[in-house]
Amino acid sequence: MTEQTRRITLPITGMTCANCVATIERNLRKMDGVEAADVSLASERASVEYDPARVGQEALLARVRRAGYDVALGEAIVPLTRLSDDNDARRLEKALRGLPGVVEAGVGLASEQAHVRYIPTVVSQREIREAIRQAGFVPVEQAGGFEDAERAARLKEIRRQGRLLAVGLAFTVPLFLLAMARDLGFVPHAIGHAPAYSWALFGLAVPVQFYVGGQYYIGAAKALRNRSANMDVLIAMGTSAAFFYSIAVLLGWVGGHLYFETAAVIVTLIVLGKFLEARAKGHTSEAIRKLMGLRPPTARLIREGSEVEVPVDEVHVGDVFVVRPGEKVPVDGVVTDGRSSLDESMLTGESMPVDKAPGDEVIGATLNRMGLFRAEATRVGADTALAQIVRLVEQAQASRAPIQRLADQVSSWFVPAVIGVALLTFLGWYFFGGAALGSEGAFTQALINAVAVLVIACPCAMGLATPTAVMVGTGKGAESGILFRSGEALERAGRVDTVLLDKTGTITRGEPSVTDVLVTSSRWQEAELLRLAAGAERGSEHPLGDAIVARATSLGLAVAEPEGFRAIAGQGIEATVEGHAVLLGNPRLLEAKGVSLDGLAKPLAALQADAKTAIAVAIDGRAVGALGVADSIKDGSRQAIERLRSMGLRVVMITGDNRQTALAIARSAGLAEDEPSAADVVRAEVMPEDKVGEVKALQSAGRTVAMVGDGINDAPALAQADVGVAIGTGTDVAMAAAPVTLISGDLRGVPRAIQLSRRTLRTIRQNLFWAFIYNVVLIPAAALGLLSPILAAGAMAFSSVFVVTNSLRLRRLTLS
């Protein structure tokens, strides 16, 4: 997105198949000011990038409605105080209408209520209430809080389909029994073929056809008005053919059999399928609801020296809150007093509690296991880690995976092709297939087979095959501390065959400490050498420099500020400290500056052999000693590497360290068991800017590469890789530029992410195979007269339910 564009997510209602998706996208993209529009059938959301200077949100909503669909709006009735007169009411209305996402706003002076209709994916009721406060009024607290507006709209649609299904069954079951009883001779011929009996069948069929099935007529009309054809068109054509042909028979205009029960059963079965599908689709977003439900409703704030319990939406940055054992942390913050142990598994997927002390960050919605502590709020509302995670998962679920393109292409011509096949079926059976049946029998047979073709076709299954699996997969990942930013990232991760691991902060903790201080010159003592080295490093932001300063400080040494400082990327630093020219870095730096190592080679080699970073120190142009800095292997790194290899993946470590140190770290991590194998799995002495080249080299060799790094220093390499995996820090989940983020920072999340991606890809392939094979096999079968319309309707209803429930199996996946 550019600085001028905005992104808005609209919760859409009324979609039935992939053609609906294409219709909405086409209508939105035609609008002046809309730069991109992507619609997800599974999540029923439209993600739109637009220029607010050229098109407004009201115009976007109107366009969706003009296309024949609607947007699920939330409704809030907020009691108010401090409304003095009508001017106050108008002023508040104006303030609310200016809030992005608010569609309508009315304020009643007599009722002292604000009535607001809003887009729940754009603005929340918390933000509406905050806007009321900013305008100078006070929203009254309501017991029980507010229901999620979008979920309420979805549940309302499920209840509506349930009512329609109940009505359909109430009329269809007796209609079907009466029709079968007559056809099978269970009622006397005189009664069964009496006009009153036939009119009774008609009376039972009418409510099903036009009340229960009315939604399909409306949907078909809207689709045709937009010059497209969708599933509603097929259902409306098929059931209308059977119903109106039966009316013609009933009125004596043509001879033949009544098919009122066929039309009614088709409609009822399809409504049953849609009801089950809607309920199943509700489960696909269960992970999002679980995450949103983690946030506690209230917080204990310290105000004027005492504890006050307030709704969590009332917490502001800078407020101090108290968390007791067994309670959840209300918002993100920093511990100011007390110690405790927090269970962060609900966000990071890691079961081990994390100790917290003053100065440590705490994440909102995590559980306080033991100990009482106070913390200062640093992020609230939409800025908390939990809110960021929910937003990222929603964006991923609304995105489109590349594998979906084939289904989209097929869906674009699918319905017109089915109508063409149905027409050919009718003509073929009427002119060639019914010679032995006579003219009347041939027409009936041709009509029934054409109806079967229309109702057996199911574009829904193709449209739902990919997005439902992506929704469940990304939700499962979020529950496990793995954030996929798009469906494309989820798909690509499953195709990876090489994993490139940055060493510092990924395999190792990234918190080095000084382990050795070696002096080779009699002129200098260890403490003096360390003090000057620390003084030089005070101007550095490198972790190694921090470790040197920390060691000197811990020993009580007086560390002076450098008078001059220059960092030399990938090699070291040079500075002036207390009048001495100090040079710290690798041996290449000293050689480049014309400084002889003077016996430092062996001590440096010994440090490197112990898997320590060796830093040569030169003072006033002479090499005087070395510092050894070690960075320990992270818990789980060895297991993660073993797991990646057992999955058939090639694992490579990349680092700026010298080769000997890199090999020692690799061996500790179980990556280079022997020297010959190390050549393939260790890339040492790689400058930061050269990491991109290493990724490109692997890609040039035909490898699909996942780069794993900290998301900041490794950003170019993460962007170049086929899949960039950023090691997160819990609270900065939205900071990394990689398509995949591991919230916990545990390397074991990498094999879990790839495992989840592979299973999701397999599920997508199963869904697409079913959707395509179903239509490829059963449409010709219906055209050949091998399926009755009723069986065709049942199969069609089952196909979408199968795809959704197959995707839901991913929720039971155990990631190891």
Tab-separated table of N, CA, C and O in Angstrom, residues 262-361:
chain	number	residue	atom	x	y	z
A	262	THR	N	-40.140	-33.460	-6.339
A	262	THR	CA	-38.744	-33.364	-6.769
A	262	THR	C	-38.206	-31.959	-6.524
A	262	THR	O	-37.117	-31.778	-5.949
A	263	ALA	N	-38.967	-30.936	-6.944
A	263	ALA	CA	-38.541	-29.552	-6.734
A	263	ALA	C	-38.389	-29.243	-5.258
A	263	ALA	O	-37.410	-28.614	-4.828
A	264	ALA	N	-39.347	-29.696	-4.450
A	264	ALA	CA	-39.312	-29.399	-3.017
A	264	ALA	C	-38.141	-30.098	-2.320
A	264	ALA	O	-37.454	-29.500	-1.477
A	265	VAL	N	-37.910	-31.356	-2.654
A	265	VAL	CA	-36.812	-32.092	-2.025
A	265	VAL	C	-35.468	-31.471	-2.414
A	265	VAL	O	-34.555	-31.370	-1.581
A	266	ILE	N	-35.338	-31.052	-3.676
A	266	ILE	CA	-34.094	-30.405	-4.109
A	266	ILE	C	-33.832	-29.161	-3.254
A	266	ILE	O	-32.738	-28.974	-2.711
A	267	VAL	N	-34.829	-28.296	-3.130
A	267	VAL	CA	-34.661	-27.060	-2.355
A	267	VAL	C	-34.315	-27.372	-0.906
A	267	VAL	O	-33.381	-26.793	-0.327
A	268	THR	N	-35.047	-28.314	-0.302
A	268	THR	CA	-34.828	-28.619	1.120
A	268	THR	C	-33.457	-29.241	1.358
A	268	THR	O	-32.769	-28.905	2.334
A	269	LEU	N	-33.047	-30.131	0.476
A	269	LEU	CA	-31.724	-30.737	0.635
A	269	LEU	C	-30.613	-29.701	0.499
A	269	LEU	O	-29.615	-29.739	1.237
A	270	ILE	N	-30.787	-28.774	-0.423
A	270	ILE	CA	-29.761	-27.750	-0.619
A	270	ILE	C	-29.715	-26.799	0.583
A	270	ILE	O	-28.635	-26.402	1.044
A	271	VAL	N	-30.886	-26.460	1.134
A	271	VAL	CA	-30.911	-25.632	2.344
A	271	VAL	C	-30.271	-26.382	3.510
A	271	VAL	O	-29.533	-25.792	4.315
A	272	LEU	N	-30.517	-27.683	3.601
A	272	LEU	CA	-29.873	-28.491	4.638
A	272	LEU	C	-28.351	-28.423	4.484
A	272	LEU	O	-27.624	-28.236	5.467
A	273	GLY	N	-27.885	-28.577	3.245
A	273	GLY	CA	-26.450	-28.494	3.000
A	273	GLY	C	-25.893	-27.139	3.372
A	273	GLY	O	-24.822	-27.036	3.995
A	274	LYS	N	-26.620	-26.062	3.018
A	274	LYS	CA	-26.157	-24.714	3.334
A	274	LYS	C	-26.152	-24.472	4.846
A	274	LYS	O	-25.261	-23.798	5.381
A	275	PHE	N	-27.133	-25.022	5.538
A	275	PHE	CA	-27.187	-24.879	6.997
A	275	PHE	C	-25.999	-25.584	7.656
A	275	PHE	O	-25.311	-25.018	8.509
A	276	LEU	N	-25.750	-26.821	7.239
A	276	LEU	CA	-24.617	-27.570	7.796
A	276	LEU	C	-23.292	-26.909	7.427
A	276	LEU	O	-22.356	-26.852	8.234
A	277	GLU	N	-23.214	-26.397	6.198
A	277	GLU	CA	-21.994	-25.724	5.745
A	277	GLU	C	-21.737	-24.463	6.564
A	277	GLU	O	-20.604	-24.199	6.983
A	278	ALA	N	-22.812	-23.682	6.820
A	278	ALA	CA	-22.654	-22.448	7.594
A	278	ALA	C	-22.189	-22.753	9.014
A	278	ALA	O	-21.332	-22.064	9.568
A	279	ARG	N	-22.753	-23.810	9.601
A	279	ARG	CA	-22.339	-24.185	10.952
A	279	ARG	C	-20.886	-24.663	10.964
A	279	ARG	O	-20.106	-24.317	11.857
A	280	ALA	N	-20.520	-25.450	9.970
A	280	ALA	CA	-19.138	-25.943	9.891
A	280	ALA	C	-18.172	-24.788	9.640
A	280	ALA	O	-17.086	-24.728	10.232
A	281	LYS	N	-18.555	-23.849	8.768
A	281	LYS	CA	-17.690	-22.708	8.493
A	281	LYS	C	-17.490	-21.859	9.735
A	281	LYS	O	-16.459	-21.227	9.916
A	282	GLY	N	-18.484	-21.870	10.622
A	282	GLY	CA	-18.333	-21.151	11.882
A	282	GLY	C	-17.181	-21.687	12.700
A	282	GLY	O	-16.502	-20.945	13.413
A	283	HIS	N	-16.927	-22.993	12.581
A	283	HIS	CA	-15.830	-23.604	13.339
A	283	HIS	C	-14.469	-23.268	12.738
A	283	HIS	O	-13.451	-23.370	13.422
A	284	THR	N	-14.434	-22.893	11.453
A	284	THR	CA	-13.141	-22.599	10.832
A	284	THR	C	-12.493	-21.372	11.452
A	284	THR	O	-11.280	-21.237	11.439
A	285	SER	N	-13.297	-20.463	11.981
A	285	SER	CA	-12.747	-19.255	12.615
A	285	SER	C	-12.715	-19.377	14.135
A	285	SER	O	-12.593	-18.378	14.838
A	286	GLU	N	-12.823	-20.607	14.634
A	286	GLU	CA	-12.847	-20.807	16.080
A	286	GLU	C	-11.551	-20.336	16.733
A	286	GLU	O	-11.554	-19.831	17.862
A	287	ALA	N	-10.425	-20.506	16.053
A	287	ALA	CA	-9.145	-20.081	16.626
A	287	ALA	C	-9.135	-18.581	16.892
A	287	ALA	O	-8.630	-18.127	17.918
A	288	ILE	N	-9.704	-17.798	15.968
A	288	ILE	CA	-9.782	-16.354	16.161
A	288	ILE	C	-10.630	-16.037	17.385
A	288	ILE	O	-10.271	-15.197	18.218
A	289	ARG	N	-11.781	-16.709	17.514
A	289	ARG	CA	-12.657	-16.453	18.660
A	289	ARG	C	-11.977	-16.847	19.964
A	289	ARG	O	-12.130	-16.188	20.987
A	290	LYS	N	-11.213	-17.943	19.929
A	290	LYS	CA	-10.470	-18.353	21.125
A	290	LYS	C	-9.477	-17.275	21.530
A	290	LYS	O	-9.347	-16.917	22.699
A	291	LEU	N	-8.746	-16.753	20.539
A	291	LEU	CA	-7.761	-15.711	20.834
A	291	LEU	C	-8.435	-14.463	21.395
A	291	LEU	O	-7.977	-13.879	22.379
A	292	MET	N	-9.540	-14.066	20.771
A	292	MET	CA	-10.242	-12.865	21.225
A	292	MET	C	-10.818	-13.070	22.623
A	292	MET	O	-10.929	-12.124	23.409
A	293	GLY	N	-11.178	-14.317	22.935
A	293	GLY	CA	-11.754	-14.608	24.244
A	293	GLY	C	-10.735	-14.695	25.353
A	293	GLY	O	-11.096	-14.798	26.528
A	294	LEU	N	-9.437	-14.648	25.010
A	294	LEU	CA	-8.395	-14.740	26.035
A	294	LEU	C	-8.313	-13.481	26.881
A	294	LEU	O	-7.917	-13.523	28.035
A	295	ARG	N	-8.682	-12.368	26.308
A	295	ARG	CA	-8.528	-11.095	27.018
A	295	ARG	C	-9.475	-11.032	28.206
A	295	ARG	O	-10.677	-11.271	28.065
A	296	PRO	N	-8.974	-10.713	29.413
A	296	PRO	CA	-9.866	-10.607	30.573
A	296	PRO	C	-10.793	-9.406	30.432
A	296	PRO	O	-10.417	-8.398	29.811
A	297	PRO	N	-11.991	-9.467	30.981
A	297	PRO	CA	-12.936	-8.350	30.823
A	297	PRO	C	-12.587	-7.124	31.662
A	297	PRO	O	-12.982	-6.016	31.336
A	298	THR	N	-11.850	-7.325	32.769
A	298	THR	CA	-11.567	-6.207	33.663
A	298	THR	C	-10.086	-6.160	34.032
A	298	THR	O	-9.343	-7.115	33.806
A	299	ALA	N	-9.684	-5.032	34.598
A	299	ALA	CA	-8.312	-4.846	35.080
A	299	ALA	C	-8.364	-4.144	36.427
A	299	ALA	O	-9.265	-3.336	36.691
A	300	ARG	N	-7.368	-4.464	37.287
A	300	ARG	CA	-7.264	-3.790	38.596
A	300	ARG	C	-6.217	-2.680	38.474
A	300	ARG	O	-5.025	-2.961	38.339
A	301	LEU	N	-6.671	-1.440	38.501
A	301	LEU	CA	-5.768	-0.304	38.383
A	301	LEU	C	-5.479	0.301	39.750
A	301	LEU	O	-6.317	0.253	40.657
A	302	ILE	N	-4.291	0.879	39.871
A	302	ILE	CA	-3.930	1.637	41.072
A	302	ILE	C	-4.244	3.098	40.796
A	302	ILE	O	-3.594	3.739	39.957
A	303	ARG	N	-5.235	3.637	41.488
A	303	ARG	CA	-5.614	5.030	41.325
A	303	ARG	C	-5.755	5.675	42.707
A	303	ARG	O	-6.520	5.179	43.542
A	304	GLU	N	-4.994	6.740	42.895
A	304	GLU	CA	-4.978	7.474	44.161
A	304	GLU	C	-4.670	6.547	45.331
A	304	GLU	O	-5.268	6.633	46.405
A	305	GLY	N	-3.752	5.607	45.080
A	305	GLY	CA	-3.266	4.753	46.156
A	305	GLY	C	-4.106	3.540	46.468
A	305	GLY	O	-3.740	2.749	47.340
A	306	SER	N	-5.214	3.347	45.757
A	306	SER	CA	-6.069	2.189	46.021
A	306	SER	C	-6.389	1.460	44.725
A	306	SER	O	-6.268	2.021	43.634
A	307	GLU	N	-6.795	0.199	44.870
A	307	GLU	CA	-7.140	-0.617	43.708
A	307	GLU	C	-8.556	-0.317	43.242
A	307	GLU	O	-9.485	-0.245	44.048
A	308	VAL	N	-8.704	-0.165	41.942
A	308	VAL	CA	-10.016	0.066	41.341
A	308	VAL	C	-10.179	-0.906	40.178
A	308	VAL	O	-9.300	-0.998	39.313
A	309	GLU	N	-11.283	-1.645	40.131
A	309	GLU	CA	-11.538	-2.582	39.038
A	309	GLU	C	-12.321	-1.867	37.942
A	309	GLU	O	-13.407	-1.322	38.194
A	310	VAL	N	-11.767	-1.848	36.737
A	310	VAL	CA	-12.402	-1.157	35.613
A	310	VAL	C	-12.436	-2.097	34.411
A	310	VAL	O	-11.656	-3.050	34.339
A	311	PRO	N	-13.336	-1.849	33.449
A	311	PRO	CA	-13.315	-2.636	32.206
A	311	PRO	C	-11.961	-2.486	31.512
A	311	PRO	O	-11.347	-1.417	31.554
A	312	VAL	N	-11.488	-3.552	30.892
A	312	VAL	CA	-10.156	-3.528	30.282
A	312	VAL	C	-10.060	-2.470	29.185
A	312	VAL	O	-8.979	-1.947	28.913
A	313	ASP	N	-11.205	-2.122	28.582
A	313	ASP	CA	-11.187	-1.081	27.549
A	313	ASP	C	-10.879	0.304	28.123
A	313	ASP	O	-10.571	1.230	27.372
A	314	GLU	N	-10.989	0.439	29.454
A	314	GLU	CA	-10.753	1.739	30.082
A	314	GLU	C	-9.287	1.931	30.489
A	314	GLU	O	-8.931	2.964	31.040
A	315	VAL	N	-8.446	0.925	30.251
A	315	VAL	CA	-7.030	1.034	30.611
A	315	VAL	C	-6.309	1.891	29.572
A	315	VAL	O	-6.503	1.716	28.368
A	316	HIS	N	-5.466	2.819	30.047
A	316	HIS	CA	-4.707	3.683	29.157
A	316	HIS	C	-3.213	3.449	29.356
A	316	HIS	O	-2.784	2.938	30.401
A	317	VAL	N	-2.434	3.823	28.349
A	317	VAL	CA	-0.982	3.718	28.461
A	317	VAL	C	-0.516	4.538	29.653
A	317	VAL	O	-0.927	5.687	29.830
A	318	GLY	N	0.345	3.932	30.488
A	318	GLY	CA	0.848	4.617	31.676
A	318	GLY	C	0.133	4.220	32.944
A	318	GLY	O	0.650	4.450	34.046
A	319	ASP	N	-1.066	3.632	32.829
A	319	ASP	CA	-1.773	3.151	34.019
A	319	ASP	C	-0.981	2.013	34.666
A	319	ASP	O	-0.358	1.193	33.973
A	320	VAL	N	-1.028	1.948	35.992
A	320	VAL	CA	-0.391	0.858	36.720
A	320	VAL	C	-1.475	-0.132	37.147
A	320	VAL	O	-2.474	0.263	37.753
A	321	PHE	N	-1.268	-1.398	36.798
A	321	PHE	CA	-2.267	-2.413	37.135
A	321	PHE	C	-1.641	-3.507	37.991
A	321	PHE	O	-0.425	-3.711	37.999
A	322	VAL	N	-2.514	-4.195	38.727
A	322	VAL	CA	-2.104	-5.265	39.632
A	322	VAL	C	-2.639	-6.586	39.097
A	322	VAL	O	-3.786	-6.665	38.639
A	323	VAL	N	-1.792	-7.623	39.128
A	323	VAL	CA	-2.220	-8.956	38.706
A	323	VAL	C	-1.922	-9.930	39.839
A	323	VAL	O	-0.770	-10.069	40.265
A	324	ARG	N	-2.970	-10.608	40.317
A	324	ARG	CA	-2.822	-11.587	41.391
A	324	ARG	C	-2.652	-12.985	40.800
A	324	ARG	O	-2.952	-13.217	39.619
A	325	PRO	N	-2.186	-13.939	41.623
A	325	PRO	CA	-2.054	-15.321	41.129
A	325	PRO	C	-3.386	-15.856	40.606
A	325	PRO	O	-4.432	-15.650	41.225
A	326	GLY	N	-3.327	-16.519	39.453
A	326	GLY	CA	-4.527	-17.082	38.847
A	326	GLY	C	-5.272	-16.133	37.943
A	326	GLY	O	-6.218	-16.538	37.267
A	327	GLU	N	-4.867	-14.861	37.894
A	327	GLU	CA	-5.523	-13.879	37.037
A	327	GLU	C	-4.760	-13.706	35.730
A	327	GLU	O	-3.578	-14.050	35.637
A	328	LYS	N	-5.448	-13.156	34.727
A	328	LYS	CA	-4.817	-12.882	33.440
A	328	LYS	C	-4.299	-11.445	33.409
A	328	LYS	O	-4.898	-10.547	34.009
A	329	VAL	N	-3.209	-11.255	32.685
A	329	VAL	CA	-2.666	-9.917	32.483
A	329	VAL	C	-3.615	-9.172	31.544
A	329	VAL	O	-3.928	-9.671	30.451
A	330	PRO	N	-4.109	-7.989	31.924
A	330	PRO	CA	-5.127	-7.324	31.090
A	330	PRO	C	-4.598	-6.745	29.780
A	330	PRO	O	-5.247	-6.859	28.741
A	331	VAL	N	-3.413	-6.099	29.825
A	331	VAL	CA	-2.834	-5.472	28.629
A	331	VAL	C	-1.325	-5.683	28.669
A	331	VAL	O	-0.774	-6.154	29.662
A	332	ASP	N	-0.639	-5.315	27.592
A	332	ASP	CA	0.817	-5.410	27.575
A	332	ASP	C	1.408	-4.369	28.530
A	332	ASP	O	0.899	-3.246	28.635
A	333	GLY	N	2.495	-4.735	29.192
A	333	GLY	CA	3.099	-3.796	30.123
A	333	GLY	C	4.492	-4.207	30.530
A	333	GLY	O	5.048	-5.193	30.024
A	334	VAL	N	5.058	-3.445	31.465
A	334	VAL	CA	6.386	-3.713	32.021
A	334	VAL	C	6.245	-3.817	33.531
A	334	VAL	O	5.637	-2.943	34.173
A	335	VAL	N	6.797	-4.885	34.097
A	335	VAL	CA	6.712	-5.104	35.536
A	335	VAL	C	7.463	-3.996	36.269
A	335	VAL	O	8.619	-3.692	35.950
A	336	THR	N	6.789	-3.381	37.257
A	336	THR	CA	7.426	-2.329	38.070
A	336	THR	C	7.716	-2.802	39.482
A	336	THR	O	8.605	-2.268	40.150
A	337	ASP	N	6.970	-3.795	39.946
A	337	ASP	CA	7.143	-4.249	41.321
A	337	ASP	C	6.638	-5.679	41.447
A	337	ASP	O	5.567	-6.011	40.930
A	338	GLY	N	7.430	-6.539	42.121
A	338	GLY	CA	7.018	-7.915	42.336
A	338	GLY	C	7.644	-8.870	41.330
A	338	GLY	O	8.204	-8.460	40.303
A	339	ARG	N	7.531	-10.141	41.653
A	339	ARG	CA	8.046	-11.201	40.779
A	339	ARG	C	6.980	-12.271	40.624
A	339	ARG	O	6.181	-12.501	41.529
A	340	SER	N	7.019	-12.947	39.476
A	340	SER	CA	6.025	-13.986	39.248
A	340	SER	C	6.489	-14.912	38.125
A	340	SER	O	7.579	-14.742	37.558
A	341	SER	N	5.643	-15.879	37.827
A	341	SER	CA	5.880	-16.814	36.734
A	341	SER	C	4.616	-16.849	35.894
A	341	SER	O	3.532	-17.105	36.422
A	342	LEU	N	4.747	-16.565	34.596
A	342	LEU	CA	3.578	-16.446	33.717
A	342	LEU	C	3.509	-17.591	32.721
A	342	LEU	O	4.529	-18.020	32.173
A	343	ASP	N	2.291	-18.058	32.500
A	343	ASP	CA	2.023	-19.056	31.466
A	343	ASP	C	1.669	-18.303	30.181
A	343	ASP	O	0.610	-17.681	30.091
A	344	GLU	N	2.569	-18.343	29.191
A	344	GLU	CA	2.354	-17.630	27.930
A	344	GLU	C	1.968	-18.573	26.793
A	344	GLU	O	1.992	-18.197	25.623
A	345	SER	N	1.597	-19.808	27.145
A	345	SER	CA	1.348	-20.833	26.124
A	345	SER	C	0.189	-20.472	25.209
A	345	SER	O	0.151	-20.889	24.058
A	346	MET	N	-0.784	-19.713	25.709
A	346	MET	CA	-1.937	-19.368	24.866
A	346	MET	C	-1.555	-18.495	23.684
A	346	MET	O	-2.260	-18.459	22.676
A	347	LEU	N	-0.408	-17.816	23.766
A	347	LEU	CA	0.048	-16.976	22.655
A	347	LEU	C	1.283	-17.534	21.961
A	347	LEU	O	1.422	-17.411	20.749
A	348	THR	N	2.183	-18.141	22.729
A	348	THR	CA	3.446	-18.591	22.139
A	348	THR	C	3.448	-20.066	21.796
A	348	THR	O	4.303	-20.530	21.041
A	349	GLY	N	2.522	-20.833	22.381
A	349	GLY	CA	2.497	-22.271	22.154
A	349	GLY	C	3.483	-23.031	23.023
A	349	GLY	O	3.538	-24.262	22.971
A	350	GLU	N	4.261	-22.329	23.841
A	350	GLU	CA	5.250	-22.977	24.697
A	350	GLU	C	4.683	-23.163	26.092
A	350	GLU	O	4.195	-22.215	26.709
A	351	SER	N	4.770	-24.391	26.617
A	351	SER	CA	4.101	-24.730	27.868
A	351	SER	C	4.883	-24.302	29.114
A	351	SER	O	4.305	-24.161	30.184
A	352	MET	N	6.199	-24.093	29.005
A	352	MET	CA	7.000	-23.756	30.183
A	352	MET	C	6.697	-22.336	30.651
A	352	MET	O	6.720	-21.389	29.865
A	353	PRO	N	6.410	-22.168	31.972
A	353	PRO	CA	6.174	-20.820	32.501
A	353	PRO	C	7.423	-19.950	32.347
A	353	PRO	O	8.555	-20.441	32.321
A	354	VAL	N	7.215	-18.637	32.267
A	354	VAL	CA	8.309	-17.680	32.077
A	354	VAL	C	8.390	-16.788	33.311
A	354	VAL	O	7.406	-16.158	33.701
A	355	ASP	N	9.565	-16.731	33.932
A	355	ASP	CA	9.749	-15.905	35.120
A	355	ASP	C	9.772	-14.430	34.730
A	355	ASP	O	10.340	-14.045	33.714
A	356	LYS	N	9.159	-13.611	35.579
A	356	LYS	CA	9.104	-12.169	35.340
A	356	LYS	C	9.579	-11.427	36.586
A	356	LYS	O	9.249	-11.800	37.710
A	357	ALA	N	10.361	-10.376	36.367
A	357	ALA	CA	10.892	-9.539	37.430
A	357	ALA	C	10.777	-8.084	36.985
A	357	ALA	O	10.456	-7.806	35.819
A	358	PRO	N	11.008	-7.132	37.888
A	358	PRO	CA	10.939	-5.721	37.483
A	358	PRO	C	11.783	-5.436	36.247
A	358	PRO	O	12.939	-5.857	36.145
A	359	GLY	N	11.169	-4.739	35.272
A	359	GLY	CA	11.827	-4.429	34.009
A	359	GLY	C	11.465	-5.371	32.888
A	359	GLY	O	11.699	-5.054	31.710
A	360	ASP	N	10.871	-6.532	33.230
A	360	ASP	CA	10.483	-7.497	32.193
A	360	ASP	C	9.130	-7.135	31.593
A	360	ASP	O	8.252	-6.589	32.275
A	361	GLU	N	8.964	-7.471	30.315
A	361	GLU	CA	7.690	-7.224	29.637
A	361	GLU	C	6.698	-8.344	29.921
A	361	GLU	O	7.091	-9.507	30.028
